[in-house]
Short mmCIF file of N, CA and C in Angstrom, two decimals:
data_model
loop_
_atom_site.label_atom_id
_atom_site.label_comp_id
_atom_site.label_asym_id
_atom_site.label_seq_id
_atom_site.Cartn_x
_atom_site.Cartn_y
_atom_site.Cartn_z
N MET A 1 29.47 -49.14 33.32
CA MET A 1 28.87 -48.22 34.24
C MET A 1 27.76 -47.44 33.51
N VAL A 2 26.61 -47.32 34.14
CA VAL A 2 25.50 -46.55 33.58
C VAL A 2 25.68 -45.09 33.99
N GLN A 3 25.53 -44.19 33.02
CA GLN A 3 25.66 -42.77 33.28
C GLN A 3 24.53 -42.03 32.58
N VAL A 4 24.36 -40.75 32.92
CA VAL A 4 23.34 -39.92 32.29
C VAL A 4 23.94 -38.60 31.84
N LYS A 5 23.29 -38.00 30.86
CA LYS A 5 23.66 -36.68 30.36
C LYS A 5 22.36 -35.93 30.10
N VAL A 6 22.26 -34.71 30.63
CA VAL A 6 21.06 -33.89 30.47
C VAL A 6 21.32 -32.82 29.41
N PHE A 7 20.37 -32.67 28.51
CA PHE A 7 20.43 -31.64 27.48
C PHE A 7 19.20 -30.75 27.65
N ASP A 8 19.39 -29.43 27.46
CA ASP A 8 18.30 -28.48 27.65
C ASP A 8 18.49 -27.32 26.67
N GLU A 9 17.53 -27.12 25.79
CA GLU A 9 17.63 -26.07 24.77
C GLU A 9 16.28 -25.38 24.59
N GLU A 10 16.31 -24.17 24.03
CA GLU A 10 15.09 -23.42 23.77
C GLU A 10 14.44 -23.80 22.45
N HIS A 11 15.18 -24.45 21.57
CA HIS A 11 14.66 -24.86 20.26
C HIS A 11 14.90 -26.35 20.07
N GLU A 12 13.91 -27.05 19.55
CA GLU A 12 14.04 -28.50 19.40
C GLU A 12 15.14 -28.90 18.43
N ASP A 13 15.38 -28.09 17.40
CA ASP A 13 16.47 -28.40 16.47
C ASP A 13 17.83 -28.30 17.16
N ASP A 14 17.97 -27.32 18.06
CA ASP A 14 19.21 -27.19 18.82
C ASP A 14 19.42 -28.39 19.74
N LEU A 15 18.33 -28.89 20.31
CA LEU A 15 18.42 -30.07 21.17
C LEU A 15 18.90 -31.27 20.36
N SER A 16 18.34 -31.45 19.19
CA SER A 16 18.78 -32.55 18.31
C SER A 16 20.25 -32.41 17.96
N ASP A 17 20.66 -31.20 17.64
CA ASP A 17 22.06 -30.96 17.29
C ASP A 17 23.00 -31.29 18.45
N MET A 18 22.61 -30.89 19.66
CA MET A 18 23.45 -31.16 20.84
C MET A 18 23.56 -32.66 21.12
N ILE A 19 22.45 -33.36 21.03
CA ILE A 19 22.48 -34.81 21.26
C ILE A 19 23.31 -35.50 20.19
N ASN A 20 23.11 -35.13 18.93
CA ASN A 20 23.87 -35.73 17.84
C ASN A 20 25.37 -35.45 17.98
N ALA A 21 25.73 -34.25 18.40
CA ALA A 21 27.14 -33.91 18.60
C ALA A 21 27.75 -34.75 19.72
N PHE A 22 26.99 -34.92 20.81
CA PHE A 22 27.47 -35.75 21.92
C PHE A 22 27.68 -37.19 21.47
N LEU A 23 26.74 -37.71 20.72
CA LEU A 23 26.86 -39.09 20.23
C LEU A 23 28.04 -39.23 19.26
N GLU A 24 28.24 -38.23 18.44
CA GLU A 24 29.37 -38.26 17.50
C GLU A 24 30.71 -38.20 18.24
N ASP A 25 30.75 -37.40 19.31
CA ASP A 25 31.99 -37.26 20.10
C ASP A 25 32.25 -38.47 20.99
N ASN A 26 31.23 -39.31 21.20
CA ASN A 26 31.34 -40.47 22.09
C ASN A 26 30.84 -41.73 21.37
N PRO A 27 31.54 -42.16 20.33
CA PRO A 27 31.05 -43.29 19.52
C PRO A 27 31.05 -44.64 20.24
N ASP A 28 31.76 -44.74 21.35
CA ASP A 28 31.87 -46.03 22.04
C ASP A 28 30.81 -46.26 23.11
N ILE A 29 29.93 -45.28 23.33
CA ILE A 29 28.90 -45.47 24.35
C ILE A 29 27.76 -46.31 23.79
N ASP A 30 27.04 -46.94 24.70
CA ASP A 30 25.87 -47.74 24.35
C ASP A 30 24.64 -47.03 24.92
N VAL A 31 23.81 -46.46 24.05
CA VAL A 31 22.62 -45.72 24.50
C VAL A 31 21.59 -46.72 25.02
N VAL A 32 21.16 -46.50 26.27
CA VAL A 32 20.15 -47.35 26.89
C VAL A 32 18.76 -46.79 26.62
N ASP A 33 18.60 -45.47 26.79
CA ASP A 33 17.28 -44.84 26.63
C ASP A 33 17.46 -43.33 26.53
N ILE A 34 16.45 -42.68 25.98
CA ILE A 34 16.39 -41.22 25.96
C ILE A 34 14.99 -40.82 26.41
N LYS A 35 14.93 -39.98 27.43
CA LYS A 35 13.67 -39.43 27.93
C LYS A 35 13.57 -38.00 27.43
N PHE A 36 12.39 -37.62 26.94
CA PHE A 36 12.19 -36.31 26.32
C PHE A 36 11.08 -35.56 27.03
N SER A 37 11.26 -34.25 27.19
CA SER A 37 10.25 -33.43 27.86
C SER A 37 10.21 -32.04 27.23
N THR A 38 9.01 -31.47 27.19
CA THR A 38 8.87 -30.08 26.76
C THR A 38 8.08 -29.32 27.81
N SER A 39 8.37 -28.03 27.92
CA SER A 39 7.58 -27.18 28.80
C SER A 39 7.51 -25.79 28.17
N CYS A 40 6.52 -25.05 28.61
CA CYS A 40 6.30 -23.71 28.05
C CYS A 40 5.90 -22.78 29.18
N SER A 41 6.45 -21.57 29.16
CA SER A 41 6.04 -20.56 30.12
C SER A 41 5.80 -19.26 29.37
N ILE A 42 5.04 -18.39 29.99
CA ILE A 42 4.74 -17.10 29.37
C ILE A 42 5.39 -16.01 30.20
N GLN A 43 6.13 -15.15 29.51
CA GLN A 43 6.83 -14.07 30.18
C GLN A 43 6.62 -12.80 29.37
N GLU A 44 5.87 -11.87 29.93
CA GLU A 44 5.57 -10.61 29.25
C GLU A 44 5.05 -10.83 27.83
N GLU A 45 4.00 -11.64 27.72
CA GLU A 45 3.32 -11.94 26.46
C GLU A 45 4.18 -12.72 25.46
N GLU A 46 5.28 -13.28 25.91
CA GLU A 46 6.14 -14.10 25.05
C GLU A 46 6.17 -15.52 25.59
N GLN A 47 6.01 -16.49 24.69
CA GLN A 47 6.08 -17.89 25.10
C GLN A 47 7.53 -18.36 25.06
N ILE A 48 7.97 -18.95 26.17
CA ILE A 48 9.32 -19.48 26.28
C ILE A 48 9.21 -21.00 26.33
N TYR A 49 9.85 -21.67 25.39
CA TYR A 49 9.81 -23.13 25.34
C TYR A 49 11.12 -23.70 25.88
N CYS A 50 11.00 -24.86 26.49
CA CYS A 50 12.17 -25.58 26.98
C CYS A 50 12.05 -27.03 26.50
N PHE A 51 13.02 -27.46 25.73
CA PHE A 51 13.08 -28.83 25.24
C PHE A 51 14.22 -29.52 25.96
N SER A 52 13.92 -30.60 26.66
CA SER A 52 14.92 -31.29 27.47
C SER A 52 14.96 -32.77 27.12
N ALA A 53 16.14 -33.33 27.28
CA ALA A 53 16.32 -34.77 27.07
C ALA A 53 17.30 -35.30 28.10
N LEU A 54 17.01 -36.48 28.60
CA LEU A 54 17.90 -37.20 29.49
C LEU A 54 18.39 -38.42 28.73
N LEU A 55 19.67 -38.46 28.46
CA LEU A 55 20.28 -39.57 27.73
C LEU A 55 20.91 -40.52 28.75
N ILE A 56 20.44 -41.76 28.75
CA ILE A 56 20.97 -42.79 29.65
C ILE A 56 21.85 -43.70 28.80
N TYR A 57 23.09 -43.89 29.24
CA TYR A 57 24.03 -44.67 28.43
C TYR A 57 24.99 -45.47 29.29
N ARG A 58 25.62 -46.45 28.65
CA ARG A 58 26.64 -47.28 29.31
C ARG A 58 28.00 -46.97 28.68
N THR A 59 29.02 -46.98 29.53
CA THR A 59 30.39 -46.80 29.03
C THR A 59 31.14 -48.11 29.11
#
């Protein structure tokens, strides 16, 4: 069965850590693809970044 998992973090290192932890916790999955996206918004003179990944995998 093909499934997806969405990851969303404010820092790219945190995103990597979350994906790596998921993969470590699920060693039997077969990764099909990973889609990556970044976005930025400004809020009261502060830049807010969003790093997202969609992990597509088979169980």
